[in-house]
């Protein structure tokens, strides 16, 4: 947890850090209370496993108790700014999530959308389509 806290502080405040431009450089900071590791740990608690790291629920907001949780890599990869988000029936998810749920390759969905298909048709297997 200490190493995760230290890396979080570095990417938000050390302009020489390779990740700084994606964090501190775009205004992502750490809540003042979390500048103290003990307070950070009191709020976050121990991480559930070694596969978990700190996750900001909203990537446009800073690190703090209300915006952070422990998450595994798969969860974090679905909460990136560069994800292709698709909305169907008012539900927005990353393309990869729709792909897994509908058992259609993500490249197939992307290609369908690129060819101008509706979102509903792009996310529907041919045998599921309405007539």
PDB file of C-alpha atoms in Angstrom:
ATOM      1  CA  UNK A   1       0.000   0.000   0.000  1.00  0.00           C
ATOM      2  CA  UNK A   2       2.859   2.356   0.773  1.00  0.00           C
ATOM      3  CA  UNK A   3       4.404   1.827  -2.673  1.00  0.00           C
ATOM      4  CA  UNK A   4       1.039   2.497  -4.332  1.00  0.00           C
ATOM      5  CA  UNK A   5       0.625   5.667  -2.277  1.00  0.00           C
ATOM      6  CA  UNK A   6       4.144   6.793  -3.169  1.00  0.00           C
ATOM      7  CA  UNK A   7       3.580   6.170  -6.893  1.00  0.00           C
ATOM      8  CA  UNK A   8       0.278   8.094  -6.714  1.00  0.00           C
ATOM      9  CA  UNK A   9       2.020  11.067  -5.121  1.00  0.00           C
ATOM     10  CA  UNK A  10       4.853  10.932  -7.661  1.00  0.00           C
ATOM     11  CA  UNK A  11       2.624  10.922 -10.747  1.00  0.00           C
ATOM     12  CA  UNK A  12       0.607  13.829  -9.356  1.00  0.00           C
ATOM     13  CA  UNK A  13       3.418  16.065  -8.082  1.00  0.00           C
ATOM     14  CA  UNK A  14       6.745  15.119  -9.695  1.00  0.00           C
ATOM     15  CA  UNK A  15       6.983  16.749 -13.112  1.00  0.00           C
ATOM     16  CA  UNK A  16       9.924  14.449 -13.936  1.00  0.00           C
ATOM     17  CA  UNK A  17       7.726  11.363 -13.584  1.00  0.00           C
ATOM     18  CA  UNK A  18       6.822   9.767 -16.920  1.00  0.00           C
ATOM     19  CA  UNK A  19       3.167   9.610 -15.887  1.00  0.00           C
ATOM     20  CA  UNK A  20       2.993  13.213 -14.639  1.00  0.00           C
ATOM     21  CA  UNK A  21       1.480  14.584 -17.856  1.00  0.00           C
ATOM     22  CA  UNK A  22      -1.491  12.207 -17.481  1.00  0.00           C
ATOM     23  CA  UNK A  23      -2.044  13.097 -13.820  1.00  0.00           C
ATOM     24  CA  UNK A  24      -0.571  16.221 -12.201  1.00  0.00           C
ATOM     25  CA  UNK A  25      -0.015  17.760 -15.604  1.00  0.00           C
ATOM     26  CA  UNK A  26      -3.733  17.698 -16.316  1.00  0.00           C
ATOM     27  CA  UNK A  27      -4.795  18.778 -12.836  1.00  0.00           C
ATOM     28  CA  UNK A  28      -5.239  15.404 -11.118  1.00  0.00           C
ATOM     29  CA  UNK A  29      -4.084  15.909  -7.536  1.00  0.00           C
ATOM     30  CA  UNK A  30      -4.296  14.082  -4.218  1.00  0.00           C
ATOM     31  CA  UNK A  31      -6.697  15.204  -1.499  1.00  0.00           C
ATOM     32  CA  UNK A  32      -4.646  17.124   1.106  1.00  0.00           C
ATOM     33  CA  UNK A  33      -5.571  14.606   3.834  1.00  0.00           C
ATOM     34  CA  UNK A  34      -3.990  11.841   1.753  1.00  0.00           C
ATOM     35  CA  UNK A  35      -0.612  13.573   1.681  1.00  0.00           C
ATOM     36  CA  UNK A  36      -0.145  11.644   4.942  1.00  0.00           C
ATOM     37  CA  UNK A  37       0.196   7.901   4.221  1.00  0.00           C
ATOM     38  CA  UNK A  38      -1.454   6.959   7.527  1.00  0.00           C
ATOM     39  CA  UNK A  39      -4.611   8.885   6.579  1.00  0.00           C
ATOM     40  CA  UNK A  40      -4.594   7.330   3.094  1.00  0.00           C
ATOM     41  CA  UNK A  41      -4.338   3.855   4.607  1.00  0.00           C
ATOM     42  CA  UNK A  42      -7.022   4.595   7.200  1.00  0.00           C
ATOM     43  CA  UNK A  43      -9.428   5.563   4.400  1.00  0.00           C
ATOM     44  CA  UNK A  44      -8.513   2.854   1.872  1.00  0.00           C
ATOM     45  CA  UNK A  45      -7.564  -0.021   4.161  1.00  0.00           C
ATOM     46  CA  UNK A  46      -5.438  -2.899   2.947  1.00  0.00           C
ATOM     47  CA  UNK A  47      -5.816  -3.886  -0.662  1.00  0.00           C
ATOM     48  CA  UNK A  48      -7.779  -7.111  -1.174  1.00  0.00           C
ATOM     49  CA  UNK A  49      -4.946  -8.834  -3.054  1.00  0.00           C
ATOM     50  CA  UNK A  50      -1.638  -8.138  -4.743  1.00  0.00           C
ATOM     51  CA  UNK A  51      -3.586  -7.851  -8.011  1.00  0.00           C
ATOM     52  CA  UNK A  52      -5.386  -4.744  -6.741  1.00  0.00           C
ATOM     53  CA  UNK A  53      -4.218  -1.174  -7.033  1.00  0.00           C
ATOM     54  CA  UNK A  54      -5.787   2.229  -6.554  1.00  0.00           C
ATOM     55  CA  UNK A  55      -8.540   3.182  -8.983  1.00  0.00           C
ATOM     56  CA  UNK A  56     -10.200   6.554  -9.490  1.00  0.00           C
ATOM     57  CA  UNK A  57     -13.886   5.980 -10.216  1.00  0.00           C
ATOM     58  CA  UNK A  58     -14.037   9.194 -12.229  1.00  0.00           C
ATOM     59  CA  UNK A  59     -10.840   9.732 -14.221  1.00  0.00           C
ATOM     60  CA  UNK A  60     -11.398  13.468 -14.385  1.00  0.00           C
ATOM     61  CA  UNK A  61     -11.396  13.888 -10.602  1.00  0.00           C
ATOM     62  CA  UNK A  62      -8.510  13.820  -8.148  1.00  0.00           C
ATOM     63  CA  UNK A  63      -7.519  11.097  -5.703  1.00  0.00           C
ATOM     64  CA  UNK A  64      -9.579  11.068  -2.521  1.00  0.00           C
ATOM     65  CA  UNK A  65     -11.769   8.895  -0.327  1.00  0.00           C
ATOM     66  CA  UNK A  66     -14.968   9.496  -2.320  1.00  0.00           C
ATOM     67  CA  UNK A  67     -13.382   8.868  -5.734  1.00  0.00           C
ATOM     68  CA  UNK A  68     -11.082   5.908  -5.053  1.00  0.00           C
ATOM     69  CA  UNK A  69     -11.336   2.187  -4.503  1.00  0.00           C
ATOM     70  CA  UNK A  70      -9.134  -0.875  -4.811  1.00  0.00           C
ATOM     71  CA  UNK A  71      -9.567  -2.506  -8.219  1.00  0.00           C
ATOM     72  CA  UNK A  72      -7.934  -5.282 -10.195  1.00  0.00           C
ATOM     73  CA  UNK A  73      -6.359  -4.731 -13.615  1.00  0.00           C
ATOM     74  CA  UNK A  74      -9.405  -5.908 -15.588  1.00  0.00           C
ATOM     75  CA  UNK A  75     -11.648  -3.423 -13.783  1.00  0.00           C
ATOM     76  CA  UNK A  76      -9.134  -0.620 -14.216  1.00  0.00           C
ATOM     77  CA  UNK A  77      -8.698  -1.297 -17.910  1.00  0.00           C
ATOM     78  CA  UNK A  78     -12.405  -0.605 -18.373  1.00  0.00           C
ATOM     79  CA  UNK A  79     -12.152   2.787 -16.730  1.00  0.00           C
ATOM     80  CA  UNK A  80      -9.583   4.425 -18.988  1.00  0.00           C
ATOM     81  CA  UNK A  81     -10.022   7.716 -20.787  1.00  0.00           C
ATOM     82  CA  UNK A  82      -9.224   6.138 -24.154  1.00  0.00           C
ATOM     83  CA  UNK A  83     -11.865   3.406 -23.979  1.00  0.00           C
ATOM     84  CA  UNK A  84     -14.430   3.282 -26.757  1.00  0.00           C
ATOM     85  CA  UNK A  85     -17.692   3.755 -24.856  1.00  0.00           C
ATOM     86  CA  UNK A  86     -20.937   2.603 -26.432  1.00  0.00           C
ATOM     87  CA  UNK A  87     -24.430   3.479 -25.225  1.00  0.00           C
ATOM     88  CA  UNK A  88     -27.416   1.243 -25.894  1.00  0.00           C
ATOM     89  CA  UNK A  89     -30.828   1.751 -24.271  1.00  0.00           C
ATOM     90  CA  UNK A  90     -29.329   4.359 -21.938  1.00  0.00           C
ATOM     91  CA  UNK A  91     -26.588   1.998 -20.694  1.00  0.00           C
ATOM     92  CA  UNK A  92     -22.986   3.007 -21.405  1.00  0.00           C
ATOM     93  CA  UNK A  93     -20.170   0.463 -21.284  1.00  0.00           C
ATOM     94  CA  UNK A  94     -16.756   0.008 -22.885  1.00  0.00           C
ATOM     95  CA  UNK A  95     -16.817  -1.788 -26.224  1.00  0.00           C
ATOM     96  CA  UNK A  96     -14.898  -4.729 -24.721  1.00  0.00           C
ATOM     97  CA  UNK A  97     -17.607  -5.246 -22.091  1.00  0.00           C
ATOM     98  CA  UNK A  98     -20.348  -5.283 -24.744  1.00  0.00           C
ATOM     99  CA  UNK A  99     -18.175  -7.707 -26.712  1.00  0.00           C
ATOM    100  CA  UNK A 100     -17.875 -10.150 -23.826  1.00  0.00           C
ATOM    101  CA  UNK A 101     -21.530  -9.914 -22.815  1.00  0.00           C
ATOM    102  CA  UNK A 102     -22.825 -10.428 -26.358  1.00  0.00           C
ATOM    103  CA  UNK A 103     -20.170 -12.963 -27.373  1.00  0.00           C
ATOM    104  CA  UNK A 104     -19.112 -10.934 -30.407  1.00  0.00           C
ATOM    105  CA  UNK A 105     -15.462 -10.119 -31.076  1.00  0.00           C
ATOM    106  CA  UNK A 106     -14.645  -6.512 -30.226  1.00  0.00           C
ATOM    107  CA  UNK A 107     -13.073  -6.006 -33.654  1.00  0.00           C
ATOM    108  CA  UNK A 108     -16.337  -7.148 -35.252  1.00  0.00           C
ATOM    109  CA  UNK A 109     -18.349  -4.601 -33.282  1.00  0.00           C
ATOM    110  CA  UNK A 110     -15.864  -1.839 -34.115  1.00  0.00           C
ATOM    111  CA  UNK A 111     -15.938  -2.757 -37.812  1.00  0.00           C
ATOM    112  CA  UNK A 112     -19.738  -2.789 -37.871  1.00  0.00           C
ATOM    113  CA  UNK A 113     -19.893   0.638 -36.256  1.00  0.00           C
ATOM    114  CA  UNK A 114     -17.240   1.878 -38.676  1.00  0.00           C
ATOM    115  CA  UNK A 115     -19.431   0.740 -41.569  1.00  0.00           C
ATOM    116  CA  UNK A 116     -22.311   2.808 -40.183  1.00  0.00           C
ATOM    117  CA  UNK A 117     -24.348   0.098 -38.481  1.00  0.00           C
ATOM    118  CA  UNK A 118     -26.650   1.172 -35.679  1.00  0.00           C
ATOM    119  CA  UNK A 119     -25.396   0.404 -32.185  1.00  0.00           C
ATOM    120  CA  UNK A 120     -28.220  -2.101 -31.687  1.00  0.00           C
ATOM    121  CA  UNK A 121     -27.352  -3.985 -34.877  1.00  0.00           C
ATOM    122  CA  UNK A 122     -23.609  -3.855 -34.166  1.00  0.00           C
ATOM    123  CA  UNK A 123     -24.146  -5.460 -30.757  1.00  0.00           C
ATOM    124  CA  UNK A 124     -26.490  -8.160 -31.985  1.00  0.00           C
ATOM    125  CA  UNK A 125     -25.419 -11.540 -33.306  1.00  0.00           C
ATOM    126  CA  UNK A 126     -26.951 -12.215 -36.760  1.00  0.00           C
ATOM    127  CA  UNK A 127     -29.183 -14.975 -35.358  1.00  0.00           C
ATOM    128  CA  UNK A 128     -30.506 -12.581 -32.710  1.00  0.00           C
ATOM    129  CA  UNK A 129     -31.512  -9.819 -35.093  1.00  0.00           C
ATOM    130  CA  UNK A 130     -35.112  -8.846 -35.395  1.00  0.00           C
ATOM    131  CA  UNK A 131     -36.793  -9.198 -38.763  1.00  0.00           C
TER     132      UNK A 131
END
